[in-house]
Coordinates of C-alpha atoms in Angstrom, one line a residue:
X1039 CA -0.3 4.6 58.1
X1040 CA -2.3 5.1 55.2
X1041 CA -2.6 8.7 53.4
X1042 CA -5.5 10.3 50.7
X1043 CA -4.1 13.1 49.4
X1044 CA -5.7 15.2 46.5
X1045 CA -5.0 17.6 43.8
X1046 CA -7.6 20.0 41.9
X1047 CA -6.2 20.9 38.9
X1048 CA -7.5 22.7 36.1
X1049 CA -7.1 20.0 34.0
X1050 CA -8.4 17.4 36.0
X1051 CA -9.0 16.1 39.7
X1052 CA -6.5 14.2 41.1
X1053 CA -6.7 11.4 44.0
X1054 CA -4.0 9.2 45.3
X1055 CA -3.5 6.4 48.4
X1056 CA -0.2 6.0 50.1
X1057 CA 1.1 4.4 52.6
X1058 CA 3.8 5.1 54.7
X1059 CA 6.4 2.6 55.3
X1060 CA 8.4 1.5 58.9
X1061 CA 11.9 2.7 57.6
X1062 CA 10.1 6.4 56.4
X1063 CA 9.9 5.3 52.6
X1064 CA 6.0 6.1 50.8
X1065 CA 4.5 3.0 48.8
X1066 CA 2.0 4.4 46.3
X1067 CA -1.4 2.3 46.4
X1068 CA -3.3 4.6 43.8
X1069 CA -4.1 7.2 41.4
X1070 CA -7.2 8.2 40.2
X1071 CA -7.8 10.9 37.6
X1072 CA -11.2 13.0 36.3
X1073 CA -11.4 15.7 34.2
X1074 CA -11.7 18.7 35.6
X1075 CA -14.4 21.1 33.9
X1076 CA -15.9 22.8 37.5
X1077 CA -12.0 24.2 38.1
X1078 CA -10.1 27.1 36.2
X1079 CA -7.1 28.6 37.6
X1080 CA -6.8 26.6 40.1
X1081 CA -10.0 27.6 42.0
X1082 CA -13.2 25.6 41.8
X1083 CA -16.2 27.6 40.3
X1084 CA -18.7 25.2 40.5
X1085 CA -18.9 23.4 43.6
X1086 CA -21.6 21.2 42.9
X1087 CA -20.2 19.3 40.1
X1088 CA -16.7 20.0 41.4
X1089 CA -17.5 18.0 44.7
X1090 CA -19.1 15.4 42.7
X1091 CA -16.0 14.4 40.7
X1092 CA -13.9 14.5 43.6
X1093 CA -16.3 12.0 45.4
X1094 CA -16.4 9.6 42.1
X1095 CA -12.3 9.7 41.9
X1096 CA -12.4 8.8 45.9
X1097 CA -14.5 6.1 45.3
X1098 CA -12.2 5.0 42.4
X1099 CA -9.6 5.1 44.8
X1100 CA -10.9 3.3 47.7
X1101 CA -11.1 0.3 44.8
X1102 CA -8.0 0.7 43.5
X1103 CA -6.0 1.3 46.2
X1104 CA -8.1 -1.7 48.2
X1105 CA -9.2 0.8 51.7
X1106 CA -12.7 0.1 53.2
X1107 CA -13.3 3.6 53.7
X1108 CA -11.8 7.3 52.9
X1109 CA -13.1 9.5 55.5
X1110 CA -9.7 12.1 55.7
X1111 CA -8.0 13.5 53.1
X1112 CA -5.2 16.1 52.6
X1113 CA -5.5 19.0 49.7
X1114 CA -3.1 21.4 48.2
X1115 CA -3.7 25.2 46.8
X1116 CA -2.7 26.3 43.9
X1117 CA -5.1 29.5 42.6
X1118 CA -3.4 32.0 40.4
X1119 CA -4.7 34.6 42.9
X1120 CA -2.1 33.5 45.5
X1121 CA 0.0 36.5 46.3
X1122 CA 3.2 36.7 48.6
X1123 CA 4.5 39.5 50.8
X1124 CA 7.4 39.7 53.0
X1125 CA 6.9 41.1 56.7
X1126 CA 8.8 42.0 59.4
X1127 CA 7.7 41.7 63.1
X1128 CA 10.1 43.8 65.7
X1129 CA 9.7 42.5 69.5
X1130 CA 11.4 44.7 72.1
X1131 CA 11.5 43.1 75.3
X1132 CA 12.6 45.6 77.7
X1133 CA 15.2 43.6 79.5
X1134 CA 17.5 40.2 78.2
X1135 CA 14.8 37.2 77.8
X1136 CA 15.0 33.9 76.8
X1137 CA 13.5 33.4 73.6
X1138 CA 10.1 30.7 74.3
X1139 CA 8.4 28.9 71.4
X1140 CA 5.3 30.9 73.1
X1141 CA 7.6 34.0 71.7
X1142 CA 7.7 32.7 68.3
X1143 CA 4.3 31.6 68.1
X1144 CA 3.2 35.0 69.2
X1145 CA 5.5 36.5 66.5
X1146 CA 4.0 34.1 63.9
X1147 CA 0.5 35.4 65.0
X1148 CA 1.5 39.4 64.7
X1149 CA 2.4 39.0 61.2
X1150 CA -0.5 37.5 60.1
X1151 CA -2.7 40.4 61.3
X1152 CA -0.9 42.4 59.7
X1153 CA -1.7 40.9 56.4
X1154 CA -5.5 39.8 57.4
X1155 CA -8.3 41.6 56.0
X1156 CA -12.1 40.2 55.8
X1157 CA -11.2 39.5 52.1
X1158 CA -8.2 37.7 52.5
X1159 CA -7.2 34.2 53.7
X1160 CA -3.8 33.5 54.2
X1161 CA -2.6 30.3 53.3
X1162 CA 0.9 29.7 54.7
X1163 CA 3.4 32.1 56.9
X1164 CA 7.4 31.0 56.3
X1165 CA 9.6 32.2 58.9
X1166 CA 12.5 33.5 56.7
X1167 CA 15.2 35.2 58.9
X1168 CA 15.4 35.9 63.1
X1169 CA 17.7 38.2 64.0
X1170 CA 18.9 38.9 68.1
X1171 CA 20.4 41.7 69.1
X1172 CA 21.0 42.8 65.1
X1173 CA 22.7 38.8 64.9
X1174 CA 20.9 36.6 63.1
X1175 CA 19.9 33.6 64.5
X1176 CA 18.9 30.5 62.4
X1177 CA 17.8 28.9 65.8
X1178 CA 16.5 31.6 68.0
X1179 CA 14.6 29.1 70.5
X1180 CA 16.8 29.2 73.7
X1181 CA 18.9 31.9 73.1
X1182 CA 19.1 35.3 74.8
X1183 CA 18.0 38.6 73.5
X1184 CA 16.1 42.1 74.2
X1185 CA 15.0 42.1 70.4
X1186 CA 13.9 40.0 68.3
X1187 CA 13.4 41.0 64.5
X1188 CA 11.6 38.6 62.4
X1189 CA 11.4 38.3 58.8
X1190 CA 8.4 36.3 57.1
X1191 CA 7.0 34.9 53.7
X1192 CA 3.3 35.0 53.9
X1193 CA 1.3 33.3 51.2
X1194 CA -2.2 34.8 50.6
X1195 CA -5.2 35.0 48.8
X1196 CA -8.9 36.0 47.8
X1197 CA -11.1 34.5 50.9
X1198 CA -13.5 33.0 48.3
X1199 CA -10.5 30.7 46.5
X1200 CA -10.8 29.4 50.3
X1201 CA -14.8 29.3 50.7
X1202 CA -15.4 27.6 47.6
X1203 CA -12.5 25.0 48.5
X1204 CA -13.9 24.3 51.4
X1205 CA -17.4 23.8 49.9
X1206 CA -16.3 21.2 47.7
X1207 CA -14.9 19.1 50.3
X1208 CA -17.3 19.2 52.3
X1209 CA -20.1 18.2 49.8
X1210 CA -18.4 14.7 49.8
X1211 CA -18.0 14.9 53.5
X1212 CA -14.7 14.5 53.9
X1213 CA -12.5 15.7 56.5
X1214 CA -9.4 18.5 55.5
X1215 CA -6.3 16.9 57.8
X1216 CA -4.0 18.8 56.1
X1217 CA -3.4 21.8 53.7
X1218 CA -0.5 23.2 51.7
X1219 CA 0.3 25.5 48.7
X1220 CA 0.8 23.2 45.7
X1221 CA 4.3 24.5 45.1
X1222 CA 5.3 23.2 48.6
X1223 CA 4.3 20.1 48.5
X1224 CA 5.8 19.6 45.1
X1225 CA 9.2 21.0 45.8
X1226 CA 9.0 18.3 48.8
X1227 CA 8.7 15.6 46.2
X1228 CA 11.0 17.0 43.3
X1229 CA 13.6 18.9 45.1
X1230 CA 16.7 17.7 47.5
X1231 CA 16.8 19.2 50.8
X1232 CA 20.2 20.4 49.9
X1233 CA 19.0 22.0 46.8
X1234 CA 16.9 24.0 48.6
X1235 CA 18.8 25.3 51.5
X1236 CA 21.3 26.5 48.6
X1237 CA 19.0 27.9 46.5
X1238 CA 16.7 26.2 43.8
X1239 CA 14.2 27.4 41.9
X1240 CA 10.8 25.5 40.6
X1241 CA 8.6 25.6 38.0
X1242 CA 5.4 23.6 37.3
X1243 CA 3.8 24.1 34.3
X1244 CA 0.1 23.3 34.2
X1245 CA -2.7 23.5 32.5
X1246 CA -3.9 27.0 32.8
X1247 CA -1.1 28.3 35.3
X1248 CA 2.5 28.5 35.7
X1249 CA 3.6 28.3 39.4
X1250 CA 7.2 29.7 40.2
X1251 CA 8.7 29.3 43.4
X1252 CA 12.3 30.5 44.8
X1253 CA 14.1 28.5 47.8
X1254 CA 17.1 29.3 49.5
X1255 CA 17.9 28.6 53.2
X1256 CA 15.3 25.5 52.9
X1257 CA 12.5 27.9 52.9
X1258 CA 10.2 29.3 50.0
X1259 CA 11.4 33.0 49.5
X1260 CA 9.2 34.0 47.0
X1261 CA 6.2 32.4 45.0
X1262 CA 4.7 33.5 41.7
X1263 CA 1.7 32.1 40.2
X1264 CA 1.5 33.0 36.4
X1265 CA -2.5 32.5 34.3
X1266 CA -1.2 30.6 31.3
X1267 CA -0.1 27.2 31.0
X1268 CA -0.1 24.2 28.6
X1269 CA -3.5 25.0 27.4
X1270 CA -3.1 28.4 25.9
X1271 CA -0.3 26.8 23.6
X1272 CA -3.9 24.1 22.7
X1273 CA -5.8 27.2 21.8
X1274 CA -2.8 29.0 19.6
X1275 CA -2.5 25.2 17.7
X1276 CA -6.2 25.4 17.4
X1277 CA -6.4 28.4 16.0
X1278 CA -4.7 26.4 12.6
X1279 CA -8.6 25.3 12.0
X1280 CA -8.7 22.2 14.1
X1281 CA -10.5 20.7 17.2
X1282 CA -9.0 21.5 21.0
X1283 CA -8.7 17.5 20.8
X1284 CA -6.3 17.3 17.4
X1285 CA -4.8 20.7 18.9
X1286 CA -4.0 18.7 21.9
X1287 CA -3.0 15.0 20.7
X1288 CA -0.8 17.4 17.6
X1289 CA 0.9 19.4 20.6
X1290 CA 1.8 15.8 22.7
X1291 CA 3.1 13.6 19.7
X1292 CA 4.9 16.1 17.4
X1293 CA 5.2 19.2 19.9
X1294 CA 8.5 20.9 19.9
X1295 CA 9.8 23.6 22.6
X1296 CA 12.4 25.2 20.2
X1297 CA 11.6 25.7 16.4
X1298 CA 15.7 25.3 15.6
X1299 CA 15.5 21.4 17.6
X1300 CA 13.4 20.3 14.6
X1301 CA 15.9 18.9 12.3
X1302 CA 13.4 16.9 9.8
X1303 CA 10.3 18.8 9.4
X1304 CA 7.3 16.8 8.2
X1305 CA 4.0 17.6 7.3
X1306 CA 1.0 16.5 9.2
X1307 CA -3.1 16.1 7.8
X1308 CA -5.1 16.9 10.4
X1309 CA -9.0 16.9 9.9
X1310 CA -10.7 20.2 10.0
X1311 CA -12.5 21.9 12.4
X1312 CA -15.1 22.9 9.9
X1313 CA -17.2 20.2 8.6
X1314 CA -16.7 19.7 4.7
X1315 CA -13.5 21.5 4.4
X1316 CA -10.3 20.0 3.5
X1317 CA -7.8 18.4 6.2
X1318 CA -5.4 20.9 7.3
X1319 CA -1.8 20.5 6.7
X1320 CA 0.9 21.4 9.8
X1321 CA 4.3 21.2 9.6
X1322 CA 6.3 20.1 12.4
X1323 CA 8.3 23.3 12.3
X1324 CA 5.6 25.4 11.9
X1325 CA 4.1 23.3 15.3
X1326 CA 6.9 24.9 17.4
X1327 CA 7.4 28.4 16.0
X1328 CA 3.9 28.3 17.4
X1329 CA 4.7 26.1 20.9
X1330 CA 8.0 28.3 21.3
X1331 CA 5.9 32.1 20.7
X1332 CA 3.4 31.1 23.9
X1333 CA 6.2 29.5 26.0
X1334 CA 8.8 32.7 25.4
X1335 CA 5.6 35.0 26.9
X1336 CA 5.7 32.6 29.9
X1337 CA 9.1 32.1 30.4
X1338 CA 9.7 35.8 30.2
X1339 CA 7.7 36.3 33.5
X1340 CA 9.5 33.6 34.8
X1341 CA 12.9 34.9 34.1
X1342 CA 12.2 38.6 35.4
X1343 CA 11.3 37.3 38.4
X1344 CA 13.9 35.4 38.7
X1345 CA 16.1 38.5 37.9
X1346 CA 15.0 40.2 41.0
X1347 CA 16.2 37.6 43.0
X1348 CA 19.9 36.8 41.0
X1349 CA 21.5 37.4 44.5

């Protein structure tokens, strides 16, 4: 079975084909790859020429990856406005029951309204913790109790993030089969199963955000979506007196994350941004004092996050 899945970045629009093997294994059939000017943050601003890149890098793929026709796709989330909150639904039951999927469902269902509100979408619910009786129960389905108290993750976020998702998509005309948080379905792809019932945490740096998310007991305890990325160390390097493009290329061929790893400085000419003025010389060092200043701001939301969470 053949899947579409696809990625709006801030940095560019992302398609790719797969297809899923008998024995469970994924065989990649394509990857295609547009800049992405219509999306900052994660959300799309302009739908219009958002949808129309999305619908040239499908079309790119449906050559590449040799399909006839792409008519479903599946899309991931990754605004900086997502938010988490934990909540905890109580059930008293009167008398000893045996705990339904129906009753889980219906648990599932009163802890979204308690987050809903006409300006809020919520993108994903993880059940955290069930506890019967004050014993918790990793499998509560089939087991007895006259109380169930559950814990939950819910991932939410401005309504519009979703509108002006959904607008995109369906300018091409494509069908939504399935939709996730970015952060999940990378942790599916870089992290072990193992890893995350233990406790793992993952970071993926982008272009204009940071995402953080926290796993333990296979299930995302806590999410964190930081506004600065890859790009604000561009703009700092630019900020020399050269082009976002020289900023860019200078950060990716001689880019350092610590200033004390440079062990041979060099200096580099790099044209000016200012027409008629003389190149502009950048050491190497200099380079990351610069890439290490932006990345310690990030980090340093990262790490108190993380803080809260050291148990």
């Amino acid at each position: 079975m053949k899947y579409v899945a696809i990625d709006l970045g801030s940095s560019a629009i992302r398609a790719m084909a797969a297809d899923v093997q008998e024995n469970g294994a994924i065989r990649v059939l394509g990857v295609e790859s547009l800049p992405a000017d219509d999306i900052k943050y994660g959300v799309v601003e302009q739908s219009s020429g958002a949808s129309f890149k999305l619908h040239q890098a499908i079309n790119l793929l449906r050559n590449s990856a040799k399909m006839p026709e792409i008519d479903v796709v599946s899309v991931s989330v990754g605004a900086k406005t997502i938010k988490n909150v934990n909540v905890t639904v109580n059930k008293n039951f009167g008398s000893a029951k045996i705990v339904t999927p129906q009753m889980l469902d219906d648990l599932l269902t009163e802890c979204g309204k308690k987050v809903e509100r006409p300006d809020v979408v919520i993108f994903d619910i993880f059940p955290l913790s069930y506890h019967l009786d004050g014993k918790r129960q990793d499998e509560p389905e089939g087991q007895t109790a006259t109380q169930i108290v559950a814990n939950y993750n819910v991932l939410y976020g401005n309504v519009n993030v979703q509108r002006k998702l959904n607008d995109c998509i369906d300018r091409t005309g494509k069908i939504v089969e399935y939709r996730t948080v970015s952060i999940e379905a990378l942790s599916a792809v870089v992290t072990e199963e193992n890893e995350r019932e233990n406790g793992c945490i993952l970071i993926n740096f982008g272009a204009l955000t940071t995402s953080l998310g926290i796993y333990f007991d296979g299930v995302l305890q806590f999410m964190q979506v930081i506004p600065l990325g890859g790009q604000n160390i561009t703009k700092d390097i630019q900020e020399l007196g050269i082009s976002e493009a020289s900023a860019e290329r200078l950060k990716r061929l001689k880019g350092c994350a610590l200033e004390y790893l440079v062990e041979d400085p060099i200096n580099i000419q790099v044209p000016s941004s200012t027409p008629g003025n003389a190149p502009v010389v950048v050491s190497t060092q200099f380079l990351a004092t610069i890439i290490e200043a932006r990345l310690d701001e990030i980090m340093q939301l990262i790490f108190d996050s993380i803080e809260k969470y050291r148990d």
